[in-house]
Amino acid sequence: MNPYEPTALGKPVAWPRHVDAAVLVPIPRAAMRADLGLAPHAPLPFHGEDLWGCYELSWLDVHGKPVQALAELRVSAASAQLIESKSLKLYLNGYAGERMADADAVRARIARDLAVAAGDTVQVALLESAVWGRLRLHAAPGEALDELQIAPASYGPPQPQLLRRASAGRVHETLHSTLFRSNCPVTGQPDWATVVVDYAGPALDHAALLAYLVSYREHAAFHEQCVERIWLDLMQHGACVALTVFARFTRRGGLDINPLRSSDAAARLPAWQRYAQQ
């Protein structure tokens, strides 16, 4: 049985005319992490956050004039639930018909409603349209893997056995690929991302890492679960001493999702940054 069948996910729904937190669909992380071999209630082996970029947010001022802003949401990886993206889009679109005192009132209301859905504090930042011109595209950090020659034998499920160490000794390097693709477990639609791996430890074989990332191409999982699986597989098969993995997914429905998982408790994604692929 599809676990999302009783919900509105993947079905036609009416757009809310006003803000309604009831449309938010929290999805427990515990079940997805159990699939990754993580025991319920055990301390997480990683730190991290999910950074959401929201490009379709508008409300009415006290006179009824529309105001537009971009929003960034930071949800801790330790939160009990993630929030399904279509439900978040529905929720944010409810502000289009809502009169709000100012941007601070919007920020506070979003933070309050999303904290209830996620089961943890959600940090909300707004960037109003007058300063959008400050934003620019950024290049992914580190060395690109995409031009390496590989002959993939599988596009799913993910193949961690492909990972292997190189003949070089210990290194600290940053690698990235824009070739990552997985699929939404609700709708089956493709999700595209730039994946960045920053690690220290025994050198990884770069072509093998690329082949491993490509093996997600027909895999159905949420963005957050994909990044956690990559982190766990690299720690297990690469014997990394330090490891940060993050993915910047392309925008769908006015939202992009950027999960980060790291051995470093202080690791965070920079604010108001996106890659060309986004």
PDB file of C-alpha atoms in Angstrom:
ATOM      1  CA  MET A   1       0.000   0.000   0.000  1.00  0.00           C
ATOM      2  CA  ASN A   2       1.200   3.497  -0.804  1.00  0.00           C
ATOM      3  CA  PRO A   3       1.645   5.156   2.640  1.00  0.00           C
ATOM      4  CA  TYR A   4       0.683   8.521   1.155  1.00  0.00           C
ATOM      5  CA  GLU A   5      -2.643   7.322  -0.290  1.00  0.00           C
ATOM      6  CA  PRO A   6      -4.766   8.758   2.578  1.00  0.00           C
ATOM      7  CA  THR A   7      -3.195  12.203   2.104  1.00  0.00           C
ATOM      8  CA  ALA A   8      -3.636  14.881  -0.559  1.00  0.00           C
ATOM      9  CA  LEU A   9      -0.187  14.150  -1.972  1.00  0.00           C
ATOM     10  CA  GLY A  10      -0.103  13.396  -5.682  1.00  0.00           C
ATOM     11  CA  LYS A  11      -3.766  14.383  -6.112  1.00  0.00           C
ATOM     12  CA  PRO A  12      -5.531  17.475  -7.452  1.00  0.00           C
ATOM     13  CA  VAL A  13      -6.356  19.862  -4.609  1.00  0.00           C
ATOM     14  CA  ALA A  14      -7.944  23.293  -4.306  1.00  0.00           C
ATOM     15  CA  TRP A  15      -5.572  26.156  -3.553  1.00  0.00           C
ATOM     16  CA  PRO A  16      -6.192  27.687  -0.120  1.00  0.00           C
ATOM     17  CA  ARG A  17      -7.468  31.272  -0.200  1.00  0.00           C
ATOM     18  CA  HIS A  18      -5.989  32.041   3.217  1.00  0.00           C
ATOM     19  CA  VAL A  19      -3.261  30.640   5.428  1.00  0.00           C
ATOM     20  CA  ASP A  20      -4.154  27.196   6.738  1.00  0.00           C
ATOM     21  CA  ALA A  21      -1.506  25.235   8.640  1.00  0.00           C
ATOM     22  CA  ALA A  22      -3.733  22.157   8.417  1.00  0.00           C
ATOM     23  CA  VAL A  23      -2.582  21.621   4.803  1.00  0.00           C
ATOM     24  CA  LEU A  24       0.991  20.884   5.953  1.00  0.00           C
ATOM     25  CA  VAL A  25       1.889  17.173   5.737  1.00  0.00           C
ATOM     26  CA  PRO A  26       4.604  16.137   8.211  1.00  0.00           C
ATOM     27  CA  ILE A  27       6.433  12.917   7.340  1.00  0.00           C
ATOM     28  CA  PRO A  28       8.226  11.123  10.209  1.00  0.00           C
ATOM     29  CA  ARG A  29      11.934  10.748   9.574  1.00  0.00           C
ATOM     30  CA  ALA A  30      12.154   7.624  11.757  1.00  0.00           C
ATOM     31  CA  ALA A  31      10.664   5.242   9.182  1.00  0.00           C
ATOM     32  CA  MET A  32      12.965   6.472   6.415  1.00  0.00           C
ATOM     33  CA  ARG A  33      15.979   6.223   8.700  1.00  0.00           C
ATOM     34  CA  ALA A  34      15.024   2.702   9.703  1.00  0.00           C
ATOM     35  CA  ASP A  35      15.352   1.808   6.009  1.00  0.00           C
ATOM     36  CA  LEU A  36      18.913   3.137   6.225  1.00  0.00           C
ATOM     37  CA  GLY A  37      19.705   0.931   9.218  1.00  0.00           C
ATOM     38  CA  LEU A  38      19.472   3.684  11.843  1.00  0.00           C
ATOM     39  CA  ALA A  39      17.871   2.504  15.066  1.00  0.00           C
ATOM     40  CA  PRO A  40      14.867   4.450  16.402  1.00  0.00           C
ATOM     41  CA  HIS A  41      15.688   6.809  19.288  1.00  0.00           C
ATOM     42  CA  ALA A  42      19.451   6.210  18.887  1.00  0.00           C
ATOM     43  CA  PRO A  43      21.667   9.302  18.544  1.00  0.00           C
ATOM     44  CA  LEU A  44      22.082  10.325  14.930  1.00  0.00           C
ATOM     45  CA  PRO A  45      25.548   9.666  13.463  1.00  0.00           C
ATOM     46  CA  PHE A  46      25.450  12.996  11.625  1.00  0.00           C
ATOM     47  CA  HIS A  47      24.492  16.629  12.093  1.00  0.00           C
ATOM     48  CA  GLY A  48      22.841  18.825   9.532  1.00  0.00           C
ATOM     49  CA  GLU A  49      19.928  20.788   8.209  1.00  0.00           C
ATOM     50  CA  ASP A  50      17.485  21.038   5.333  1.00  0.00           C
ATOM     51  CA  LEU A  51      17.620  24.468   3.718  1.00  0.00           C
ATOM     52  CA  TRP A  52      14.530  25.329   1.681  1.00  0.00           C
ATOM     53  CA  GLY A  53      14.487  28.109  -0.895  1.00  0.00           C
ATOM     54  CA  CYS A  54      10.962  29.436  -1.429  1.00  0.00           C
ATOM     55  CA  TYR A  55      10.532  31.594  -4.542  1.00  0.00           C
ATOM     56  CA  GLU A  56       6.751  32.025  -4.593  1.00  0.00           C
ATOM     57  CA  LEU A  57       5.762  33.894  -1.453  1.00  0.00           C
ATOM     58  CA  SER A  58       3.412  36.877  -1.510  1.00  0.00           C
ATOM     59  CA  TRP A  59       0.953  38.446   0.909  1.00  0.00           C
ATOM     60  CA  LEU A  60      -1.214  41.563   1.137  1.00  0.00           C
ATOM     61  CA  ASP A  61      -0.241  44.592   3.194  1.00  0.00           C
ATOM     62  CA  VAL A  62      -2.803  46.263   5.458  1.00  0.00           C
ATOM     63  CA  HIS A  63      -4.157  48.215   2.468  1.00  0.00           C
ATOM     64  CA  GLY A  64      -4.500  45.116   0.285  1.00  0.00           C
ATOM     65  CA  LYS A  65      -1.446  45.747  -1.920  1.00  0.00           C
ATOM     66  CA  PRO A  66       0.582  42.606  -2.763  1.00  0.00           C
ATOM     67  CA  VAL A  67       4.074  42.232  -1.259  1.00  0.00           C
ATOM     68  CA  GLN A  68       6.563  39.671  -2.520  1.00  0.00           C
ATOM     69  CA  ALA A  69       9.559  38.068  -0.843  1.00  0.00           C
ATOM     70  CA  LEU A  70      11.890  35.124  -1.090  1.00  0.00           C
ATOM     71  CA  ALA A  71      12.044  32.870   1.952  1.00  0.00           C
ATOM     72  CA  GLU A  72      14.729  30.577   3.325  1.00  0.00           C
ATOM     73  CA  LEU A  73      13.722  27.922   5.824  1.00  0.00           C
ATOM     74  CA  ARG A  74      16.213  25.980   7.917  1.00  0.00           C
ATOM     75  CA  VAL A  75      14.936  22.730   9.412  1.00  0.00           C
ATOM     76  CA  SER A  76      17.253  20.747  11.663  1.00  0.00           C
ATOM     77  CA  ALA A  77      18.110  17.211  10.599  1.00  0.00           C
ATOM     78  CA  ALA A  78      17.278  16.269  14.197  1.00  0.00           C
ATOM     79  CA  SER A  79      13.633  17.316  13.806  1.00  0.00           C
ATOM     80  CA  ALA A  80      11.114  14.498  14.183  1.00  0.00           C
ATOM     81  CA  GLN A  81       9.432  15.230  10.854  1.00  0.00           C
ATOM     82  CA  LEU A  82      10.248  16.626   7.467  1.00  0.00           C
ATOM     83  CA  ILE A  83       7.549  18.596   5.633  1.00  0.00           C
ATOM     84  CA  GLU A  84       6.354  17.302   2.268  1.00  0.00           C
ATOM     85  CA  SER A  85       7.054  19.879  -0.427  1.00  0.00           C
ATOM     86  CA  LYS A  86       3.663  20.062  -2.137  1.00  0.00           C
ATOM     87  CA  SER A  87       1.966  20.665   1.198  1.00  0.00           C
ATOM     88  CA  LEU A  88       4.460  23.432   1.968  1.00  0.00           C
ATOM     89  CA  LYS A  89       3.702  25.022  -1.411  1.00  0.00           C
ATOM     90  CA  LEU A  90      -0.028  24.923  -0.628  1.00  0.00           C
ATOM     91  CA  TYR A  91       0.596  26.451   2.781  1.00  0.00           C
ATOM     92  CA  LEU A  92       2.772  29.295   1.460  1.00  0.00           C
ATOM     93  CA  ASN A  93       0.336  30.081  -1.327  1.00  0.00           C
ATOM     94  CA  GLY A  94      -2.326  30.683   1.301  1.00  0.00           C
ATOM     95  CA  TYR A  95      -0.534  33.930   2.181  1.00  0.00           C
ATOM     96  CA  ALA A  96      -1.453  35.391  -1.239  1.00  0.00           C
ATOM     97  CA  GLY A  97      -4.916  36.265   0.054  1.00  0.00           C
ATOM     98  CA  GLU A  98      -3.899  37.139   3.622  1.00  0.00           C
ATOM     99  CA  ARG A  99      -3.484  40.692   4.935  1.00  0.00           C
ATOM    100  CA  MET A 100      -0.402  40.859   7.162  1.00  0.00           C
ATOM    101  CA  ALA A 101       0.927  43.743   9.247  1.00  0.00           C
ATOM    102  CA  ASP A 102       4.490  43.467   7.910  1.00  0.00           C
ATOM    103  CA  ALA A 103       7.248  41.033   6.930  1.00  0.00           C
ATOM    104  CA  ASP A 104       8.065  40.299  10.572  1.00  0.00           C
ATOM    105  CA  ALA A 105       4.499  39.103  11.130  1.00  0.00           C
ATOM    106  CA  VAL A 106       4.775  36.826   8.089  1.00  0.00           C
ATOM    107  CA  ARG A 107       8.114  35.452   9.263  1.00  0.00           C
ATOM    108  CA  ALA A 108       6.826  34.765  12.762  1.00  0.00           C
ATOM    109  CA  ARG A 109       3.697  32.998  11.542  1.00  0.00           C
ATOM    110  CA  ILE A 110       5.579  30.768   9.111  1.00  0.00           C
ATOM    111  CA  ALA A 111       8.132  29.879  11.805  1.00  0.00           C
ATOM    112  CA  ARG A 112       5.375  29.032  14.293  1.00  0.00           C
ATOM    113  CA  ASP A 113       3.346  26.846  11.926  1.00  0.00           C
ATOM    114  CA  LEU A 114       6.334  24.994  10.488  1.00  0.00           C
ATOM    115  CA  ALA A 115       7.785  24.335  13.946  1.00  0.00           C
ATOM    116  CA  VAL A 116       4.589  22.517  14.878  1.00  0.00           C
ATOM    117  CA  ALA A 117       4.718  20.438  11.684  1.00  0.00           C
ATOM    118  CA  ALA A 118       8.451  19.628  11.968  1.00  0.00           C
ATOM    119  CA  GLY A 119       8.456  19.058  15.709  1.00  0.00           C
ATOM    120  CA  ASP A 120      11.382  21.448  16.130  1.00  0.00           C
ATOM    121  CA  THR A 121      12.290  25.102  15.725  1.00  0.00           C
ATOM    122  CA  VAL A 122      12.366  26.274  12.104  1.00  0.00           C
ATOM    123  CA  GLN A 123      14.455  29.317  11.222  1.00  0.00           C
ATOM    124  CA  VAL A 124      12.816  31.615   8.669  1.00  0.00           C
ATOM    125  CA  ALA A 125      14.509  34.462   6.773  1.00  0.00           C
ATOM    126  CA  LEU A 126      12.791  36.718   4.242  1.00  0.00           C
ATOM    127  CA  LEU A 127      14.362  38.747   1.462  1.00  0.00           C
ATOM    128  CA  GLU A 128      12.015  41.358   0.035  1.00  0.00           C
ATOM    129  CA  SER A 129      11.968  42.168  -3.671  1.00  0.00           C
ATOM    130  CA  ALA A 130      13.812  45.510  -3.347  1.00  0.00           C
ATOM    131  CA  VAL A 131      17.084  43.664  -2.680  1.00  0.00           C
ATOM    132  CA  TRP A 132      16.750  40.671  -5.005  1.00  0.00           C
ATOM    133  CA  GLY A 133      19.317  42.257  -7.306  1.00  0.00           C
ATOM    134  CA  ARG A 134      22.051  41.356  -4.816  1.00  0.00           C
ATOM    135  CA  LEU A 135      21.648  37.653  -5.542  1.00  0.00           C
ATOM    136  CA  ARG A 136      23.878  35.840  -8.014  1.00  0.00           C
ATOM    137  CA  LEU A 137      24.595  32.289  -9.096  1.00  0.00           C
ATOM    138  CA  HIS A 138      27.464  30.376  -7.515  1.00  0.00           C
ATOM    139  CA  ALA A 139      29.672  27.583  -8.805  1.00  0.00           C
ATOM    140  CA  ALA A 140      29.726  24.280  -6.955  1.00  0.00           C
ATOM    141  CA  PRO A 141      32.892  23.950  -4.868  1.00  0.00           C
ATOM    142  CA  GLY A 142      35.739  21.583  -5.515  1.00  0.00           C
ATOM    143  CA  GLU A 143      36.626  19.298  -8.384  1.00  0.00           C
ATOM    144  CA  ALA A 144      33.936  18.265 -10.895  1.00  0.00           C
ATOM    145  CA  LEU A 145      33.473  14.525 -11.510  1.00  0.00           C
ATOM    146  CA  ASP A 146      31.168  14.804 -14.510  1.00  0.00           C
ATOM    147  CA  GLU A 147      33.733  14.363 -17.316  1.00  0.00           C
ATOM    148  CA  LEU A 148      35.068  11.071 -15.963  1.00  0.00           C
ATOM    149  CA  GLN A 149      34.421   8.032 -18.161  1.00  0.00           C
ATOM    150  CA  ILE A 150      32.139   5.450 -16.552  1.00  0.00           C
ATOM    151  CA  ALA A 151      29.915   2.654 -17.872  1.00  0.00           C
ATOM    152  CA  PRO A 152      27.023   2.438 -15.392  1.00  0.00           C
ATOM    153  CA  ALA A 153      25.583  -1.049 -14.908  1.00  0.00           C
ATOM    154  CA  SER A 154      22.717   0.069 -12.692  1.00  0.00           C
ATOM    155  CA  TYR A 155      20.491   3.097 -12.201  1.00  0.00           C
ATOM    156  CA  GLY A 156      18.861   1.871  -9.007  1.00  0.00           C
ATOM    157  CA  PRO A 157      18.712   0.867  -6.296  1.00  0.00           C
ATOM    158  CA  PRO A 158      21.851   2.699  -5.073  1.00  0.00           C
ATOM    159  CA  GLN A 159      24.998   0.579  -5.307  1.00  0.00           C
ATOM    160  CA  PRO A 160      27.335   1.339  -2.362  1.00  0.00           C
ATOM    161  CA  GLN A 161      29.521  -1.637  -3.353  1.00  0.00           C
ATOM    162  CA  LEU A 162      30.722   0.493  -6.266  1.00  0.00           C
ATOM    163  CA  LEU A 163      32.607   2.757  -3.867  1.00  0.00           C
ATOM    164  CA  ARG A 164      36.293   2.014  -3.499  1.00  0.00           C
ATOM    165  CA  ARG A 165      39.471   3.697  -2.369  1.00  0.00           C
ATOM    166  CA  ALA A 166      42.115   5.064  -4.710  1.00  0.00           C
ATOM    167  CA  SER A 167      45.782   4.115  -4.569  1.00  0.00           C
ATOM    168  CA  ALA A 168      46.687   7.523  -3.127  1.00  0.00           C
ATOM    169  CA  GLY A 169      47.048   7.960   0.613  1.00  0.00           C
ATOM    170  CA  ARG A 170      45.002  10.180   2.890  1.00  0.00           C
ATOM    171  CA  VAL A 171      43.508  13.372   1.508  1.00  0.00           C
ATOM    172  CA  HIS A 172      41.146  16.226   2.236  1.00  0.00           C
ATOM    173  CA  GLU A 173      39.246  17.136  -0.909  1.00  0.00           C
ATOM    174  CA  THR A 174      35.945  18.481  -2.185  1.00  0.00           C
ATOM    175  CA  LEU A 175      34.204  16.861  -5.155  1.00  0.00           C
ATOM    176  CA  HIS A 176      30.937  17.559  -6.927  1.00  0.00           C
ATOM    177  CA  SER A 177      28.659  16.226  -9.643  1.00  0.00           C
ATOM    178  CA  THR A 178      25.712  17.813 -11.436  1.00  0.00           C
ATOM    179  CA  LEU A 179      24.577  14.432 -12.794  1.00  0.00           C
ATOM    180  CA  PHE A 180      22.587  13.324  -9.768  1.00  0.00           C
ATOM    181  CA  ARG A 181      18.964  12.325 -10.263  1.00  0.00           C
ATOM    182  CA  SER A 182      16.477  10.496  -8.065  1.00  0.00           C
ATOM    183  CA  ASN A 183      12.684  10.243  -8.147  1.00  0.00           C
ATOM    184  CA  CYS A 184       9.901  11.485  -5.891  1.00  0.00           C
ATOM    185  CA  PRO A 185       8.427   8.528  -3.953  1.00  0.00           C
ATOM    186  CA  VAL A 186       4.963  10.126  -4.111  1.00  0.00           C
ATOM    187  CA  THR A 187       4.614  11.255  -7.738  1.00  0.00           C
ATOM    188  CA  GLY A 188       7.499   9.473  -9.477  1.00  0.00           C
ATOM    189  CA  GLN A 189       8.686  12.782 -10.938  1.00  0.00           C
ATOM    190  CA  PRO A 190      12.455  13.209 -11.350  1.00  0.00           C
ATOM    191  CA  ASP A 191      14.464  15.296  -8.892  1.00  0.00           C
ATOM    192  CA  TRP A 192      17.762  16.723 -10.164  1.00  0.00           C
ATOM    193  CA  ALA A 193      20.619  17.934  -7.990  1.00  0.00           C
ATOM    194  CA  THR A 194      24.224  19.012  -7.706  1.00  0.00           C
ATOM    195  CA  VAL A 195      25.816  16.819  -5.026  1.00  0.00           C
ATOM    196  CA  VAL A 196      28.906  17.992  -3.122  1.00  0.00           C
ATOM    197  CA  VAL A 197      31.142  15.673  -1.098  1.00  0.00           C
ATOM    198  CA  ASP A 198      33.780  17.185   1.194  1.00  0.00           C
ATOM    199  CA  TYR A 199      35.792  14.567   3.069  1.00  0.00           C
ATOM    200  CA  ALA A 200      39.042  13.765   4.823  1.00  0.00           C
ATOM    201  CA  GLY A 201      40.490  10.267   5.026  1.00  0.00           C
ATOM    202  CA  PRO A 202      41.611   7.566   2.597  1.00  0.00           C
ATOM    203  CA  ALA A 203      41.373   8.845  -0.977  1.00  0.00           C
ATOM    204  CA  LEU A 204      38.228   7.846  -2.840  1.00  0.00           C
ATOM    205  CA  ASP A 205      38.302   6.589  -6.408  1.00  0.00           C
ATOM    206  CA  HIS A 206      36.620   9.453  -8.267  1.00  0.00           C
ATOM    207  CA  ALA A 207      35.133   7.398 -11.109  1.00  0.00           C
ATOM    208  CA  ALA A 208      33.722   4.913  -8.630  1.00  0.00           C
ATOM    209  CA  LEU A 209      32.121   7.749  -6.653  1.00  0.00           C
ATOM    210  CA  LEU A 210      30.525   9.118  -9.819  1.00  0.00           C
ATOM    211  CA  ALA A 211      29.185   5.675 -10.754  1.00  0.00           C
ATOM    212  CA  TYR A 212      27.739   5.363  -7.250  1.00  0.00           C
ATOM    213  CA  LEU A 213      25.972   8.733  -7.509  1.00  0.00           C
ATOM    214  CA  VAL A 214      24.577   7.804 -10.938  1.00  0.00           C
ATOM    215  CA  SER A 215      23.132   4.603  -9.424  1.00  0.00           C
ATOM    216  CA  TYR A 216      20.436   6.776  -7.765  1.00  0.00           C
ATOM    217  CA  ARG A 217      19.006   7.711 -11.172  1.00  0.00           C
ATOM    218  CA  GLU A 218      15.849   5.537 -10.885  1.00  0.00           C
ATOM    219  CA  HIS A 219      15.762   5.358  -7.096  1.00  0.00           C
ATOM    220  CA  ALA A 220      12.600   6.631  -5.356  1.00  0.00           C
ATOM    221  CA  ALA A 221      13.323   8.550  -2.151  1.00  0.00           C
ATOM    222  CA  PHE A 222      12.927  11.987  -0.654  1.00  0.00           C
ATOM    223  CA  HIS A 223      15.823  14.421  -1.081  1.00  0.00           C
ATOM    224  CA  GLU A 224      16.736  14.230   2.603  1.00  0.00           C
ATOM    225  CA  GLN A 225      16.872  10.439   2.629  1.00  0.00           C
ATOM    226  CA  CYS A 226      19.110  10.358  -0.462  1.00  0.00           C
ATOM    227  CA  VAL A 227      21.679  12.647   1.176  1.00  0.00           C
ATOM    228  CA  GLU A 228      21.617  10.634   4.405  1.00  0.00           C
ATOM    229  CA  ARG A 229      22.152   7.402   2.478  1.00  0.00           C
ATOM    230  CA  ILE A 230      25.113   8.905   0.601  1.00  0.00           C
ATOM    231  CA  TRP A 231      26.646  10.116   3.867  1.00  0.00           C
ATOM    232  CA  LEU A 232      26.222   6.719   5.548  1.00  0.00           C
ATOM    233  CA  ASP A 233      27.567   4.786   2.550  1.00  0.00           C
ATOM    234  CA  LEU A 234      30.641   6.995   2.274  1.00  0.00           C
ATOM    235  CA  MET A 235      31.375   6.696   5.982  1.00  0.00           C
ATOM    236  CA  GLN A 236      31.063   2.913   5.826  1.00  0.00           C
ATOM    237  CA  HIS A 237      32.819   2.190   2.541  1.00  0.00           C
ATOM    238  CA  GLY A 238      35.232   5.122   2.471  1.00  0.00           C
ATOM    239  CA  ALA A 239      36.297   5.113   6.135  1.00  0.00           C
ATOM    240  CA  CYS A 240      36.113   8.914   6.151  1.00  0.00           C
ATOM    241  CA  VAL A 241      37.546  10.720   9.139  1.00  0.00           C
ATOM    242  CA  ALA A 242      35.443  13.810   8.419  1.00  0.00           C
ATOM    243  CA  LEU A 243      32.590  14.063   5.940  1.00  0.00           C
ATOM    244  CA  THR A 244      30.062  16.609   4.724  1.00  0.00           C
ATOM    245  CA  VAL A 245      27.574  15.787   1.986  1.00  0.00           C
ATOM    246  CA  PHE A 246      25.024  18.219   0.637  1.00  0.00           C
ATOM    247  CA  ALA A 247      22.788  18.409  -2.390  1.00  0.00           C
ATOM    248  CA  ARG A 248      21.257  21.453  -4.039  1.00  0.00           C
ATOM    249  CA  PHE A 249      18.146  20.198  -5.792  1.00  0.00           C
ATOM    250  CA  THR A 250      16.505  21.981  -8.690  1.00  0.00           C
ATOM    251  CA  ARG A 251      13.389  23.994  -8.045  1.00  0.00           C
ATOM    252  CA  ARG A 252       9.991  22.355  -8.371  1.00  0.00           C
ATOM    253  CA  GLY A 253       6.771  24.195  -7.591  1.00  0.00           C
ATOM    254  CA  GLY A 254       8.728  27.291  -6.588  1.00  0.00           C
ATOM    255  CA  LEU A 255      10.734  25.381  -3.963  1.00  0.00           C
ATOM    256  CA  ASP A 256      14.234  23.993  -3.868  1.00  0.00           C
ATOM    257  CA  ILE A 257      15.395  21.660  -1.097  1.00  0.00           C
ATOM    258  CA  ASN A 258      19.032  21.543  -0.043  1.00  0.00           C
ATOM    259  CA  PRO A 259      19.825  18.874   2.582  1.00  0.00           C
ATOM    260  CA  LEU A 260      23.216  18.852   4.325  1.00  0.00           C
ATOM    261  CA  ARG A 261      24.588  16.082   6.537  1.00  0.00           C
ATOM    262  CA  SER A 262      27.971  16.311   8.227  1.00  0.00           C
ATOM    263  CA  SER A 263      30.272  14.965  10.900  1.00  0.00           C
ATOM    264  CA  ASP A 264      30.816  18.629  11.827  1.00  0.00           C
ATOM    265  CA  ALA A 265      28.117  20.006  14.126  1.00  0.00           C
ATOM    266  CA  ALA A 266      28.842  23.540  12.894  1.00  0.00           C
ATOM    267  CA  ALA A 267      28.398  22.797   9.170  1.00  0.00           C
ATOM    268  CA  ARG A 268      25.735  24.964   7.510  1.00  0.00           C
ATOM    269  CA  LEU A 269      24.830  26.053   4.017  1.00  0.00           C
ATOM    270  CA  PRO A 270      25.408  29.742   3.227  1.00  0.00           C
ATOM    271  CA  ALA A 271      22.360  31.987   3.016  1.00  0.00           C
ATOM    272  CA  TRP A 272      20.836  33.163  -0.278  1.00  0.00           C
ATOM    273  CA  GLN A 273      23.040  31.037  -2.495  1.00  0.00           C
ATOM    274  CA  ARG A 274      22.065  28.847  -5.423  1.00  0.00           C
ATOM    275  CA  TYR A 275      23.847  27.081  -8.257  1.00  0.00           C
ATOM    276  CA  ALA A 276      23.298  27.538 -11.986  1.00  0.00           C
ATOM    277  CA  GLN A 277      21.379  24.263 -12.161  1.00  0.00           C
ATOM    278  CA  GLN A 278      18.810  25.696  -9.739  1.00  0.00           C
TER     279      GLN A 278
END
